[in-house]
Amino acid sequence: MPPIIQVVLAGVIGAGLFTPVGVGLDVALPTAVSSDDLTQSPGARLLDEFLAIAPPASLTWVGLNAVRLLRLPDRNAPPLQSAPIVKTAAMGEGERVDSVDPLPPEGHAPQTRDPQFFERLPATLGRDLVALTAELHYLRVQTSAGNTLILFPFGQAVAELSAADRGMQIHRSHWVAAKHVVGVRRKGERLFCVLESGAALPVSRRREAEALERFPKVDGARFSR
């Protein structure tokens, strides 16, 4: 569905979930306004409450998401074509070289499918993922060429990437690509994952052991951003 329809439906669903609460408040509070017909049947009362709540709730939710909706890339743009898989081979300390696997022979499907959210990225960003961040029900996608905001579930994106073992979810709101991680460092009691750009993303306590096992420790003084 178009993003605007998804946002409107989210507002309608939220109004539906709040409707029983609104009816309960009308019944429980002695200051219920005279327009509340407390003699109606429960079904009629729920319907009246929903019809009163749904329009303003949906409009408010659209207004809160308007800026993000305007920043979403054009979904009518042609999707990116399949690209070869790029591997990084170690050539010595501080040196790397990129090698490209050939495309599979015609009639043979690749072993893993590209994540669906790639189809929503502008072609200029490419597919060299650095990190993903959840922002409400939006997804901040950072590549080596820049970043953008798309309407896509964070959990689904992480699940698709897990099949290819491209990186690690370090927090309920953050995923990082392993090849762009310099290491992990502590700041106070918190553990952070340091990217090649110098950015540091928090690691949740339940994922600290896995992050410490997977990534090397780095000196915090070298990464102040």
JSON list of N, CA, C and O in Angstrom, two decimals, residues 73 80 121-128 143-148:
[
{"chain": "A", "resi": 73, "resn": "PRO", "atom": "N", "xyz": [11.67, 8.28, -0.45]},
{"chain": "A", "resi": 73, "resn": "PRO", "atom": "CA", "xyz": [12.00, 8.25, -1.87]},
{"chain": "A", "resi": 73, "resn": "PRO", "atom": "C", "xyz": [10.80, 7.86, -2.72]},
{"chain": "A", "resi": 73, "resn": "PRO", "atom": "O", "xyz": [9.85, 7.24, -2.23]},
{"chain": "A", "resi": 80, "resn": "LEU", "atom": "N", "xyz": [16.20, -1.16, -8.21]},
{"chain": "A", "resi": 80, "resn": "LEU", "atom": "CA", "xyz": [17.58, -1.44, -8.56]},
{"chain": "A", "resi": 80, "resn": "LEU", "atom": "C", "xyz": [17.69, -2.84, -9.15]},
{"chain": "A", "resi": 80, "resn": "LEU", "atom": "O", "xyz": [16.99, -3.76, -8.75]},
{"chain": "A", "resi": 121, "resn": "LEU", "atom": "N", "xyz": [15.30, 1.86, -2.00]},
{"chain": "A", "resi": 121, "resn": "LEU", "atom": "CA", "xyz": [16.41, 2.79, -1.87]},
{"chain": "A", "resi": 121, "resn": "LEU", "atom": "C", "xyz": [16.69, 3.50, -3.19]},
{"chain": "A", "resi": 121, "resn": "LEU", "atom": "O", "xyz": [16.60, 2.89, -4.25]},
{"chain": "A", "resi": 122, "resn": "PRO", "atom": "N", "xyz": [17.06, 4.77, -3.14]},
{"chain": "A", "resi": 122, "resn": "PRO", "atom": "CA", "xyz": [17.51, 5.46, -4.35]},
{"chain": "A", "resi": 122, "resn": "PRO", "atom": "C", "xyz": [18.75, 4.76, -4.91]},
{"chain": "A", "resi": 122, "resn": "PRO", "atom": "O", "xyz": [19.61, 4.30, -4.16]},
{"chain": "A", "resi": 123, "resn": "ALA", "atom": "N", "xyz": [18.84, 4.69, -6.23]},
{"chain": "A", "resi": 123, "resn": "ALA", "atom": "CA", "xyz": [19.96, 3.99, -6.86]},
{"chain": "A", "resi": 123, "resn": "ALA", "atom": "C", "xyz": [21.30, 4.60, -6.48]},
{"chain": "A", "resi": 123, "resn": "ALA", "atom": "O", "xyz": [22.31, 3.90, -6.42]},
{"chain": "A", "resi": 124, "resn": "THR", "atom": "N", "xyz": [21.30, 5.91, -6.18]},
{"chain": "A", "resi": 124, "resn": "THR", "atom": "CA", "xyz": [22.56, 6.59, -5.85]},
{"chain": "A", "resi": 124, "resn": "THR", "atom": "C", "xyz": [23.19, 6.10, -4.55]},
{"chain": "A", "resi": 124, "resn": "THR", "atom": "O", "xyz": [24.38, 6.30, -4.33]},
{"chain": "A", "resi": 125, "resn": "LEU", "atom": "N", "xyz": [22.39, 5.46, -3.68]},
{"chain": "A", "resi": 125, "resn": "LEU", "atom": "CA", "xyz": [22.92, 4.98, -2.40]},
{"chain": "A", "resi": 125, "resn": "LEU", "atom": "C", "xyz": [23.60, 3.62, -2.54]},
{"chain": "A", "resi": 125, "resn": "LEU", "atom": "O", "xyz": [24.32, 3.20, -1.63]},
{"chain": "A", "resi": 126, "resn": "GLY", "atom": "N", "xyz": [23.35, 2.91, -3.63]},
{"chain": "A", "resi": 126, "resn": "GLY", "atom": "CA", "xyz": [23.95, 1.60, -3.79]},
{"chain": "A", "resi": 126, "resn": "GLY", "atom": "C", "xyz": [23.44, 0.60, -2.78]},
{"chain": "A", "resi": 126, "resn": "GLY", "atom": "O", "xyz": [22.39, 0.80, -2.16]},
{"chain": "A", "resi": 127, "resn": "ARG", "atom": "N", "xyz": [24.21, -0.48, -2.59]},
{"chain": "A", "resi": 127, "resn": "ARG", "atom": "CA", "xyz": [23.78, -1.55, -1.67]},
{"chain": "A", "resi": 127, "resn": "ARG", "atom": "C", "xyz": [24.85, -1.93, -0.65]},
{"chain": "A", "resi": 127, "resn": "ARG", "atom": "O", "xyz": [24.77, -2.98, -0.03]},
{"chain": "A", "resi": 128, "resn": "ASP", "atom": "N", "xyz": [25.83, -1.08, -0.50]},
{"chain": "A", "resi": 128, "resn": "ASP", "atom": "CA", "xyz": [26.87, -1.34, 0.49]},
{"chain": "A", "resi": 128, "resn": "ASP", "atom": "C", "xyz": [26.38, -0.85, 1.85]},
{"chain": "A", "resi": 128, "resn": "ASP", "atom": "O", "xyz": [26.68, 0.27, 2.27]},
{"chain": "A", "resi": 143, "resn": "THR", "atom": "N", "xyz": [24.17, 3.67, 3.96]},
{"chain": "A", "resi": 143, "resn": "THR", "atom": "CA", "xyz": [25.12, 2.96, 3.12]},
{"chain": "A", "resi": 143, "resn": "THR", "atom": "C", "xyz": [26.42, 3.75, 3.07]},
{"chain": "A", "resi": 143, "resn": "THR", "atom": "O", "xyz": [26.51, 4.85, 3.61]},
{"chain": "A", "resi": 144, "resn": "SER", "atom": "N", "xyz": [27.40, 3.21, 2.38]},
{"chain": "A", "resi": 144, "resn": "SER", "atom": "CA", "xyz": [28.67, 3.90, 2.27]},
{"chain": "A", "resi": 144, "resn": "SER", "atom": "C", "xyz": [28.55, 5.17, 1.43]},
{"chain": "A", "resi": 144, "resn": "SER", "atom": "O", "xyz": [29.44, 6.02, 1.45]},
{"chain": "A", "resi": 145, "resn": "ALA", "atom": "N", "xyz": [27.40, 5.34, 0.71]},
{"chain": "A", "resi": 145, "resn": "ALA", "atom": "CA", "xyz": [27.20, 6.51, -0.14]},
{"chain": "A", "resi": 145, "resn": "ALA", "atom": "C", "xyz": [26.27, 7.55, 0.48]},
{"chain": "A", "resi": 145, "resn": "ALA", "atom": "O", "xyz": [26.05, 8.61, -0.09]},
{"chain": "A", "resi": 146, "resn": "GLY", "atom": "N", "xyz": [25.67, 7.26, 1.65]},
{"chain": "A", "resi": 146, "resn": "GLY", "atom": "CA", "xyz": [24.75, 8.21, 2.28]},
{"chain": "A", "resi": 146, "resn": "GLY", "atom": "C", "xyz": [23.68, 7.49, 3.07]},
{"chain": "A", "resi": 146, "resn": "GLY", "atom": "O", "xyz": [23.84, 6.31, 3.41]},
{"chain": "A", "resi": 147, "resn": "ASN", "atom": "N", "xyz": [22.57, 8.17, 3.34]},
{"chain": "A", "resi": 147, "resn": "ASN", "atom": "CA", "xyz": [21.48, 7.54, 4.09]},
{"chain": "A", "resi": 147, "resn": "ASN", "atom": "C", "xyz": [20.15, 8.09, 3.63]},
{"chain": "A", "resi": 147, "resn": "ASN", "atom": "O", "xyz": [20.07, 9.16, 3.03]},
{"chain": "A", "resi": 148, "resn": "THR", "atom": "N", "xyz": [19.09, 7.33, 3.93]},
{"chain": "A", "resi": 148, "resn": "THR", "atom": "CA", "xyz": [17.74, 7.74, 3.58]},
{"chain": "A", "resi": 148, "resn": "THR", "atom": "C", "xyz": [16.76, 7.11, 4.56]},
{"chain": "A", "resi": 148, "resn": "THR", "atom": "O", "xyz": [17.11, 6.21, 5.32]}
]
